[in-house]
PDB file of N, CA and C in Angstrom:
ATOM      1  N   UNK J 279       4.513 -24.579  32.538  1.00  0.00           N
ATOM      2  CA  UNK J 279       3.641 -24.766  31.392  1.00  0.00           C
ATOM      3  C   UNK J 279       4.383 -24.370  30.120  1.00  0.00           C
ATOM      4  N   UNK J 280       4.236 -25.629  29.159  1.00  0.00           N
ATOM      5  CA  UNK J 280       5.024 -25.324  27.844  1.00  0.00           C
ATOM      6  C   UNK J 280       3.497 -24.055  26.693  1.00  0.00           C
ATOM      7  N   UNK J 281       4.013 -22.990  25.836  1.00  0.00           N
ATOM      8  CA  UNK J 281       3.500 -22.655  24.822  1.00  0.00           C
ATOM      9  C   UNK J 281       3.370 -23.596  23.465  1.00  0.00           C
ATOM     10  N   UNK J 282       4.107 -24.592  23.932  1.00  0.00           N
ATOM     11  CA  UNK J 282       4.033 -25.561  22.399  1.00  0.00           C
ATOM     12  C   UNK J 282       3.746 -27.244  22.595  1.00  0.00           C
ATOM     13  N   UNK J 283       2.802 -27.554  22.182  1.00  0.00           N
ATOM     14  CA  UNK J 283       2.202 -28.888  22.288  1.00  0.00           C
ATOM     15  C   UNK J 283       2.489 -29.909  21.007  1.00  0.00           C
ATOM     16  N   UNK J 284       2.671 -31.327  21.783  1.00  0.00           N
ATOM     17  CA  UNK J 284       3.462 -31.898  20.791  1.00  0.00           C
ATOM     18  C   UNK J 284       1.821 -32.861  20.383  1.00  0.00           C
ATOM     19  N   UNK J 285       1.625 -32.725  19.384  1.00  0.00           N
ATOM     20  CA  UNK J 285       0.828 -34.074  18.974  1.00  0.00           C
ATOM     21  C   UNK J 285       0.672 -34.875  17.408  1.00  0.00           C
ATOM     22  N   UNK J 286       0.066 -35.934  17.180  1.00  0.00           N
ATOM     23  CA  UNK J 286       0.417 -36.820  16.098  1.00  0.00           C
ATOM     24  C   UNK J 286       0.812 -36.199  14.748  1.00  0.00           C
ATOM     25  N   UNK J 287       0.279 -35.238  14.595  1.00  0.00           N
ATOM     26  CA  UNK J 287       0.544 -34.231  13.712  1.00  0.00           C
ATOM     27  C   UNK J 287       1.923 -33.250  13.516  1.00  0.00           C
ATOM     28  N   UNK J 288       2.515 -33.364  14.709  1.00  0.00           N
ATOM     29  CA  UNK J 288       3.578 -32.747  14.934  1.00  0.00           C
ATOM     30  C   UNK J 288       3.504 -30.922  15.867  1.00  0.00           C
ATOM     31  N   UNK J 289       3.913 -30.219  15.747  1.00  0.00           N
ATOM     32  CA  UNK J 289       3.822 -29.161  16.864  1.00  0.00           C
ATOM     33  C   UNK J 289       2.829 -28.080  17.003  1.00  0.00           C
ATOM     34  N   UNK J 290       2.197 -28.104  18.032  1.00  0.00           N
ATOM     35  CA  UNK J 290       0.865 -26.686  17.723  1.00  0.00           C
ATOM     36  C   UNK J 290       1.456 -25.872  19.267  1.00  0.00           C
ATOM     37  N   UNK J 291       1.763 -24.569  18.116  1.00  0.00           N
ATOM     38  CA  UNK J 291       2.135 -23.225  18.716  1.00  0.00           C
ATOM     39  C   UNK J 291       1.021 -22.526  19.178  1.00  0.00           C
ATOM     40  N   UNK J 292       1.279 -21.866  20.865  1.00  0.00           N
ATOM     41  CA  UNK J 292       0.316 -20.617  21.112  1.00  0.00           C
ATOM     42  C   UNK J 292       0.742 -19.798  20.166  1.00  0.00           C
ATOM     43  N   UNK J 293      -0.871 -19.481  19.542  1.00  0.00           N
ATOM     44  CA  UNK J 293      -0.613 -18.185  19.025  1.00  0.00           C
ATOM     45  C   UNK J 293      -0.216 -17.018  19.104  1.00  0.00           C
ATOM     46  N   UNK J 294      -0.576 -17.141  20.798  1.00  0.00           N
ATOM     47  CA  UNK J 294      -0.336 -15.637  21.803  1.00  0.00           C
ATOM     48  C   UNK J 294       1.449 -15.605  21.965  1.00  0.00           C
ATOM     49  N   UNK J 295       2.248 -16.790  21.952  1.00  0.00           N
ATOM     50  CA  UNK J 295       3.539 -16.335  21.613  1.00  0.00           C
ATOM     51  C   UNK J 295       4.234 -15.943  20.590  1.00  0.00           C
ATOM     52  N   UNK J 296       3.555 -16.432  19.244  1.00  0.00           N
ATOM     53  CA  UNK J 296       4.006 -15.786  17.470  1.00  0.00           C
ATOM     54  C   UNK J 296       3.310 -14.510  18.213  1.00  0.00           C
ATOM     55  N   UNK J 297       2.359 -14.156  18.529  1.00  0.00           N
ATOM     56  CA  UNK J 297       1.552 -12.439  18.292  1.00  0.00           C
ATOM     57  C   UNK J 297       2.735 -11.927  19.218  1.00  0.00           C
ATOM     58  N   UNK J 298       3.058 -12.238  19.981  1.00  0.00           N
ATOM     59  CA  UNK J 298       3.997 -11.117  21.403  1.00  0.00           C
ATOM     60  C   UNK J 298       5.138 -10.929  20.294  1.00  0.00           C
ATOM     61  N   UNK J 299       5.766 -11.994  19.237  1.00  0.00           N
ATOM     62  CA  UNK J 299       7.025 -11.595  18.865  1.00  0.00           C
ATOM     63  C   UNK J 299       6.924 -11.116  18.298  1.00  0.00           C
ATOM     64  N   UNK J 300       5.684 -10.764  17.162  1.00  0.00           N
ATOM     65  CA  UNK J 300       5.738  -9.962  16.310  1.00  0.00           C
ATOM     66  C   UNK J 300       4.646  -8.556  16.216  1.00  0.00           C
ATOM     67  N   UNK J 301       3.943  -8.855  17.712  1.00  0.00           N
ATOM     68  CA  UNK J 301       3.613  -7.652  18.016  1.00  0.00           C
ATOM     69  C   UNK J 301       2.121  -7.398  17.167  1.00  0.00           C
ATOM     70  N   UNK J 302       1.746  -8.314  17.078  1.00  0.00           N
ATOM     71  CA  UNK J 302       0.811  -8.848  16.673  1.00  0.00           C
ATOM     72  C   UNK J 302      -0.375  -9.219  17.245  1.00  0.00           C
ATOM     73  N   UNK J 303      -1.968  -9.535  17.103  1.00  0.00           N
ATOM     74  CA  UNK J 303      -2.962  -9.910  17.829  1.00  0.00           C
ATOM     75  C   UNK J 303      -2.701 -11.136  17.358  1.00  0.00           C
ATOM     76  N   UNK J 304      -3.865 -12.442  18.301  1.00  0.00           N
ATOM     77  CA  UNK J 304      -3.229 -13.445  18.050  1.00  0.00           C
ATOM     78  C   UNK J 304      -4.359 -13.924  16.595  1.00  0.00           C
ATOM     79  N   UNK J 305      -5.543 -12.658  16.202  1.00  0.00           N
ATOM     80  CA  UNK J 305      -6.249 -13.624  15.463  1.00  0.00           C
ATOM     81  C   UNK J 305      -5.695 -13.240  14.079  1.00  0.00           C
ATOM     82  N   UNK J 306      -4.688 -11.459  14.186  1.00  0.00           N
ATOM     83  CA  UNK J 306      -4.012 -11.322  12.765  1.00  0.00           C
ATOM     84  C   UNK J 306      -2.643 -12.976  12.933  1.00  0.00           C
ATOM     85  N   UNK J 307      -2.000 -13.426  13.549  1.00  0.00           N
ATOM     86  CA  UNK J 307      -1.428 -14.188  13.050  1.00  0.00           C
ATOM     87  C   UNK J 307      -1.674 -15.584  12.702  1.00  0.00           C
ATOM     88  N   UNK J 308      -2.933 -15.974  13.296  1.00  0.00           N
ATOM     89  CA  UNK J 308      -4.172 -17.103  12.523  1.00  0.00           C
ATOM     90  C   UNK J 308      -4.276 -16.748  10.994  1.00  0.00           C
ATOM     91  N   UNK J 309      -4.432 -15.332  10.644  1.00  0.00           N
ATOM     92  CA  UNK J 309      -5.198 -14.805   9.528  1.00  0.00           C
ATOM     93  C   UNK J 309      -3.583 -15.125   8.592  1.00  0.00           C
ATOM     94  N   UNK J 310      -2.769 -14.753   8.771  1.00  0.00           N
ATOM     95  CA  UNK J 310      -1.642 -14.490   8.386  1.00  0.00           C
ATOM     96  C   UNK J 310      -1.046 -16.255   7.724  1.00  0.00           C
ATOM     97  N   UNK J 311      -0.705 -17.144   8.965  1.00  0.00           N
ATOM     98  CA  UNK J 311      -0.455 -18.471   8.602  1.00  0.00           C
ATOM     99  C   UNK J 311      -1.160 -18.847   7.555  1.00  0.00           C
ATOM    100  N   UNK J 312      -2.524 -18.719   7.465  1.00  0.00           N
ATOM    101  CA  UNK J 312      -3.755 -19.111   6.389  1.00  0.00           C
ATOM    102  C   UNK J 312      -3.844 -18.622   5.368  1.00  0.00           C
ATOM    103  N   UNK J 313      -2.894 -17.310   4.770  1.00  0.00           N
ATOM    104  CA  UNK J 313      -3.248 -16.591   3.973  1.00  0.00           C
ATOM    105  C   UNK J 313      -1.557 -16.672   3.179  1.00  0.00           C
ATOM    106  N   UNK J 314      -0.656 -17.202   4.329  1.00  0.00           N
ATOM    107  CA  UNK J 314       0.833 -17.437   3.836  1.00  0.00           C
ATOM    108  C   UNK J 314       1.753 -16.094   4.296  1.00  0.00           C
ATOM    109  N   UNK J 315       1.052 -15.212   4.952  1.00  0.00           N
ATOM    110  CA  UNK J 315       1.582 -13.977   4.827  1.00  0.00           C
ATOM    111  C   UNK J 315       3.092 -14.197   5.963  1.00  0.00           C
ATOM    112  N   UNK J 316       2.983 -15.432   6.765  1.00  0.00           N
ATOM    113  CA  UNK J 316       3.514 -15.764   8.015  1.00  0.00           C
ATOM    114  C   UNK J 316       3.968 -17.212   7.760  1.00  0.00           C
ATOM    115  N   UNK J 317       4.796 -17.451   7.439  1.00  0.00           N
ATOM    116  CA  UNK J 317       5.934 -18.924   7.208  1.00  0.00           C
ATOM    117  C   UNK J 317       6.415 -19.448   8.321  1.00  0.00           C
ATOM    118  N   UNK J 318       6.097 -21.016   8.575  1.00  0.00           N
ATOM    119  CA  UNK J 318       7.239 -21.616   9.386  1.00  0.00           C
ATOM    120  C   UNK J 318       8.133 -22.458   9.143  1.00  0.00           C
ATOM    121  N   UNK J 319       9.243 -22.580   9.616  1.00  0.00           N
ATOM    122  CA  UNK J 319       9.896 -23.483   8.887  1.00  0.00           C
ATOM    123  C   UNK J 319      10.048 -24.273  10.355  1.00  0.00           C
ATOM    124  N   UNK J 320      10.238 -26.085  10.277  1.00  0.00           N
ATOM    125  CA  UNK J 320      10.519 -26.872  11.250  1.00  0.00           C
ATOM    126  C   UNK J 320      11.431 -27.718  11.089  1.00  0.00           C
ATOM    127  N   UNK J 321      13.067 -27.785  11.684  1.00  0.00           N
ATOM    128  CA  UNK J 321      14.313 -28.491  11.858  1.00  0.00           C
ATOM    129  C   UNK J 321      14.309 -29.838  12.598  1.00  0.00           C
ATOM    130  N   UNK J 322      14.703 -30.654  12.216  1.00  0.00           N
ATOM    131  CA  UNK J 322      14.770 -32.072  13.705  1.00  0.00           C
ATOM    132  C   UNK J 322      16.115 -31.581  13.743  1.00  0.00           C
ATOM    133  N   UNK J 323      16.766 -31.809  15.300  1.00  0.00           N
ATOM    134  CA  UNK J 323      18.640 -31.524  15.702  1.00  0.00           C
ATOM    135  C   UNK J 323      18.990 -33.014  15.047  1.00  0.00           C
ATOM    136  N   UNK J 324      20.251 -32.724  14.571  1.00  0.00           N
ATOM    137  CA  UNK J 324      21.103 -34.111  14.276  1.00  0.00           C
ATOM    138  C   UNK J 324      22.266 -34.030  15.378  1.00  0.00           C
ATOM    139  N   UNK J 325      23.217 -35.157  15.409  1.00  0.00           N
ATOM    140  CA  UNK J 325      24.427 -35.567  15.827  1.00  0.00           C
ATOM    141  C   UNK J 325      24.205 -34.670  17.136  1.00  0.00           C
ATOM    142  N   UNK J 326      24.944 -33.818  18.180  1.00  0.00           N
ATOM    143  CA  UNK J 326      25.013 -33.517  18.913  1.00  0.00           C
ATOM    144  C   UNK J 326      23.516 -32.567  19.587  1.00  0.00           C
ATOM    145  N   UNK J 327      22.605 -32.444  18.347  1.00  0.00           N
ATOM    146  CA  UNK J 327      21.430 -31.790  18.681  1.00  0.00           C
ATOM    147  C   UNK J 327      20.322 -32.847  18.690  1.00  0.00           C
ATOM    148  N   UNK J 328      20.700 -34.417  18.614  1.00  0.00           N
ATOM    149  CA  UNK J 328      19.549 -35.091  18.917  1.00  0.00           C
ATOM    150  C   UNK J 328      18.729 -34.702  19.984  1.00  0.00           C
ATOM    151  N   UNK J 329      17.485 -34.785  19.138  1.00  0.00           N
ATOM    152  CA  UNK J 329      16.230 -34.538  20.372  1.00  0.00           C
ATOM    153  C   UNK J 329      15.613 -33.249  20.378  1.00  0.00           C
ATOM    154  N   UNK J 330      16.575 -32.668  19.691  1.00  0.00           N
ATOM    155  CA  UNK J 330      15.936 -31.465  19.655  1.00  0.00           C
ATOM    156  C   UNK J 330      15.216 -30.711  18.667  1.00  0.00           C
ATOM    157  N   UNK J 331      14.294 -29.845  18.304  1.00  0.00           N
ATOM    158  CA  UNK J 331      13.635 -29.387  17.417  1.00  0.00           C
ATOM    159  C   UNK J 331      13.766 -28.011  17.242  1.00  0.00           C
ATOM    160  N   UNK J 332      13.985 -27.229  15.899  1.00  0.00           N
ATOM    161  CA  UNK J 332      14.436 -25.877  15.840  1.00  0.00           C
ATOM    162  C   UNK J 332      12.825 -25.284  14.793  1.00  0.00           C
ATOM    163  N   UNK J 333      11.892 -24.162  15.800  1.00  0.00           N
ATOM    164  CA  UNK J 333      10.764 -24.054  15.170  1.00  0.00           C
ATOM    165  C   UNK J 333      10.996 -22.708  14.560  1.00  0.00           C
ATOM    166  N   UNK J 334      11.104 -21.848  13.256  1.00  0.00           N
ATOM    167  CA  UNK J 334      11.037 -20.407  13.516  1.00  0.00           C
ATOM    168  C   UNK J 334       9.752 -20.118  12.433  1.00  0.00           C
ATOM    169  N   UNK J 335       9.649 -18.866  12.740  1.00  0.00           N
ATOM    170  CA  UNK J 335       8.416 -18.413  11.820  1.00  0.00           C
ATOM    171  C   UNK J 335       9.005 -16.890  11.452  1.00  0.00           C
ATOM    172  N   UNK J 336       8.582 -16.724  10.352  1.00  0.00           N
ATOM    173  CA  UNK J 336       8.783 -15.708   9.456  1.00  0.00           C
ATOM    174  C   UNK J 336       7.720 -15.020   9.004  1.00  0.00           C
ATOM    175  N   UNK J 337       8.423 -13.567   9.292  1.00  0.00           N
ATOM    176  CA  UNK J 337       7.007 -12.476   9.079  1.00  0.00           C
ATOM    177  C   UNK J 337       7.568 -10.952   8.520  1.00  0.00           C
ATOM    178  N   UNK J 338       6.991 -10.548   7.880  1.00  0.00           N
ATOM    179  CA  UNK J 338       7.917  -9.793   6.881  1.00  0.00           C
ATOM    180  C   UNK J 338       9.479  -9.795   6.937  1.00  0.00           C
ATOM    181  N   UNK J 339      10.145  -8.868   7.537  1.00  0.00           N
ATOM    182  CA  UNK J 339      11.595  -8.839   7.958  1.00  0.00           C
ATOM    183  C   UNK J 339      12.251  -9.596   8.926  1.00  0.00           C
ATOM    184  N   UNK J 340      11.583  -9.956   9.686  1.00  0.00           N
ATOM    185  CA  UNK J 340      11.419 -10.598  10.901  1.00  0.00           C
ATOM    186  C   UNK J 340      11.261 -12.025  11.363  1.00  0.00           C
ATOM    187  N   UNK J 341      11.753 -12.418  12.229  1.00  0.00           N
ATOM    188  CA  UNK J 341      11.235 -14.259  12.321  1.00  0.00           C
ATOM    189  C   UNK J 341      11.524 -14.333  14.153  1.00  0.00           C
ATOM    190  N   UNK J 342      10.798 -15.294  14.673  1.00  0.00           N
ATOM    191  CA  UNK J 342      11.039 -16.002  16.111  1.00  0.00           C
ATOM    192  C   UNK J 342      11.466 -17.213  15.992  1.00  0.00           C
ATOM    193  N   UNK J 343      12.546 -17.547  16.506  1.00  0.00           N
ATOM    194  CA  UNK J 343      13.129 -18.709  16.416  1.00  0.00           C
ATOM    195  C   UNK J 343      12.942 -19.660  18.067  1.00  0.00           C
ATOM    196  N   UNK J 344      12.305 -20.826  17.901  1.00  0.00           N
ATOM    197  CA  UNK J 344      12.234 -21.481  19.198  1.00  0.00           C
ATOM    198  C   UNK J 344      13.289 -22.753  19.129  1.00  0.00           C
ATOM    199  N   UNK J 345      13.697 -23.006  20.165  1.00  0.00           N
ATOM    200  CA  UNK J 345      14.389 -24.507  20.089  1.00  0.00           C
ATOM    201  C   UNK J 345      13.634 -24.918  20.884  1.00  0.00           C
ATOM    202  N   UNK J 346      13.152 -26.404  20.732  1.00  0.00           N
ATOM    203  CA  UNK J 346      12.625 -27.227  21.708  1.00  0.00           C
ATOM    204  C   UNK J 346      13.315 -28.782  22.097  1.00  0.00           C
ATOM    205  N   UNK J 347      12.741 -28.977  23.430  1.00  0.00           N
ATOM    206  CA  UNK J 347      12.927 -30.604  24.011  1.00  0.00           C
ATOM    207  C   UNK J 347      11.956 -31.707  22.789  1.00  0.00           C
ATOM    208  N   UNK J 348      11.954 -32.728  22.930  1.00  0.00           N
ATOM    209  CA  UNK J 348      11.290 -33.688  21.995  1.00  0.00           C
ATOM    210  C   UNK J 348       9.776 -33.349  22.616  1.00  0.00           C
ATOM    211  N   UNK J 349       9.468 -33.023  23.932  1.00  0.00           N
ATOM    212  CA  UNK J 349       8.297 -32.862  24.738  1.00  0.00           C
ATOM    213  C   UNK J 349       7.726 -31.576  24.598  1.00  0.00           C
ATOM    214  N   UNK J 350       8.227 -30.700  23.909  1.00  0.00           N
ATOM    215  CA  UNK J 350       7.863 -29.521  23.501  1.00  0.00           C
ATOM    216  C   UNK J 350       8.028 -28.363  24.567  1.00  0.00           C
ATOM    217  N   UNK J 351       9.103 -28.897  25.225  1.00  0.00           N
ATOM    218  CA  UNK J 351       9.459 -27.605  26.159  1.00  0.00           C
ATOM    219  C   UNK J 351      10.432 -26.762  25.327  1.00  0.00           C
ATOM    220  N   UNK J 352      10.186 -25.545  25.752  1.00  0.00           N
ATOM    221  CA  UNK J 352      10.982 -24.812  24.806  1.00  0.00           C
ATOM    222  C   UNK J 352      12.187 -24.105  25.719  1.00  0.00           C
ATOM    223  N   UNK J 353      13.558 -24.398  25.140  1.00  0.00           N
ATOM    224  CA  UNK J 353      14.689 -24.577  25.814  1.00  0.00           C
ATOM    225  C   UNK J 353      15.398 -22.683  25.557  1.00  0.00           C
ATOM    226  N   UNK J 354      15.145 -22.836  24.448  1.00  0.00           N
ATOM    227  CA  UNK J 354      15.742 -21.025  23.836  1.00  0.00           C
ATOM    228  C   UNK J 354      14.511 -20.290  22.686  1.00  0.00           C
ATOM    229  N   UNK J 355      14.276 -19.125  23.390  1.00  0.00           N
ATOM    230  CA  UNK J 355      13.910 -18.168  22.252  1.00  0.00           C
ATOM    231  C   UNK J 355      14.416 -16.843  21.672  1.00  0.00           C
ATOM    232  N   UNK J 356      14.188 -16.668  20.344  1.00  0.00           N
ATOM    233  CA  UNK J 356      14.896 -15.507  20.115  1.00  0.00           C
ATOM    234  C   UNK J 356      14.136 -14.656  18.987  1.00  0.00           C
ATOM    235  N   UNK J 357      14.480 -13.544  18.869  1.00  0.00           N
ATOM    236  CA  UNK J 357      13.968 -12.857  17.409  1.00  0.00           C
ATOM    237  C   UNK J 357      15.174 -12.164  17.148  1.00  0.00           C
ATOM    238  N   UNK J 358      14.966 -12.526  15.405  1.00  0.00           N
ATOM    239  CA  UNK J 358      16.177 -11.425  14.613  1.00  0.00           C
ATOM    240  C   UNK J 358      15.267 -10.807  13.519  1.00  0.00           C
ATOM    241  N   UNK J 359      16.655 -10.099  12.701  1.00  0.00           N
ATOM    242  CA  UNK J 359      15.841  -9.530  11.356  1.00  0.00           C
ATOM    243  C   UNK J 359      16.440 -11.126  10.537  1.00  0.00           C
ATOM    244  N   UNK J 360      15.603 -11.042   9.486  1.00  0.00           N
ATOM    245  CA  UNK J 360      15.367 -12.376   8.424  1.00  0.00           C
ATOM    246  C   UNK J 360      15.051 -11.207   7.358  1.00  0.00           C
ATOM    247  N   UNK J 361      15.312 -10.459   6.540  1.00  0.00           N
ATOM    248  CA  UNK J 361      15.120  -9.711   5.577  1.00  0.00           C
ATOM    249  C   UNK J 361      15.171 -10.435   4.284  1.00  0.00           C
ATOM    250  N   UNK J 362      13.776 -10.548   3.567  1.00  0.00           N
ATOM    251  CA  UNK J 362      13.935 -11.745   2.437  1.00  0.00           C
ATOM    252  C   UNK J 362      14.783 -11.214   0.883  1.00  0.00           C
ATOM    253  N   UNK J 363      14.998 -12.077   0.743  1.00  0.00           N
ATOM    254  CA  UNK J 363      15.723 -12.209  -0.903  1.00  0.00           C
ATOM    255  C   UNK J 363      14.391 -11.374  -1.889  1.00  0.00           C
ATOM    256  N   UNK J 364      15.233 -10.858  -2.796  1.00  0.00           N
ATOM    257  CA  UNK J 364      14.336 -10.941  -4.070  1.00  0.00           C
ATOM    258  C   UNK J 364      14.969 -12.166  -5.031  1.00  0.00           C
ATOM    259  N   UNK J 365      13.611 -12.319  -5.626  1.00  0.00           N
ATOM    260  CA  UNK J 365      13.921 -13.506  -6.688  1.00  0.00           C
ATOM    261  C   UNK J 365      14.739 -13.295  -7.168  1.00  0.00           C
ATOM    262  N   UNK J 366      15.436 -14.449  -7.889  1.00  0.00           N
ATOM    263  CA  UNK J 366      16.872 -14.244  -8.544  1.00  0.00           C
ATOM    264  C   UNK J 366      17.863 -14.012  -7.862  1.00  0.00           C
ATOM    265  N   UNK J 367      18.164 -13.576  -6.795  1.00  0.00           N
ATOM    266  CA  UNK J 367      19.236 -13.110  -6.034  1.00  0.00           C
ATOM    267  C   UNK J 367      19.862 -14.386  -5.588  1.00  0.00           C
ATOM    268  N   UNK J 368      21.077 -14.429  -5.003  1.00  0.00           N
ATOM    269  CA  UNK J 368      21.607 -15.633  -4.458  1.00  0.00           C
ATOM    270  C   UNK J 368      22.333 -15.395  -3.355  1.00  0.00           C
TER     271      UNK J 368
END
């Protein structure tokens, strides 16, 4: 069983896997996506990564990074620190 479902809209994540990475309940990271407090960003693979999709989400310092199949199996997961910029910085 995949955590990530592919449909016309494009990818819908269990919540219960963003909450495990960030340690989180799953209805604070509902609350969070809706409120912006919790960012995702979504990659298509090119040239040697055709097919593949790179999902991560960002949460204060922190982010989960998924790679997926086109079918939404998810091939690698990971968490790092993502520590954000202040404005202006480069």
């Amino acid at each position: 069983m995949t955590n990530v479902d592919v449909g016309s809209d494009g990818f819908i994540v269990d919540a219960g896997l963003v909450a495990k990475a960030f340690a989180l309940s799953e209805a604070d990271v509902q609350k969070l996506m809706k409120s912006g407090g919790m960012m995702s960003r979504c990659e298509k693979g090119v040239d040697e990564d055709e097919g593949r999709w790179r999902l991560t989400f960002f949460h204060q310092d922190r982010a989960l990074r998924l790679t997926l199949d086109g079918s939404g199996q998810i091939l690698s997961q990971s968490t790092f620190n993502a520590p954000r910029r202040n404005a202006g910085t480069k």
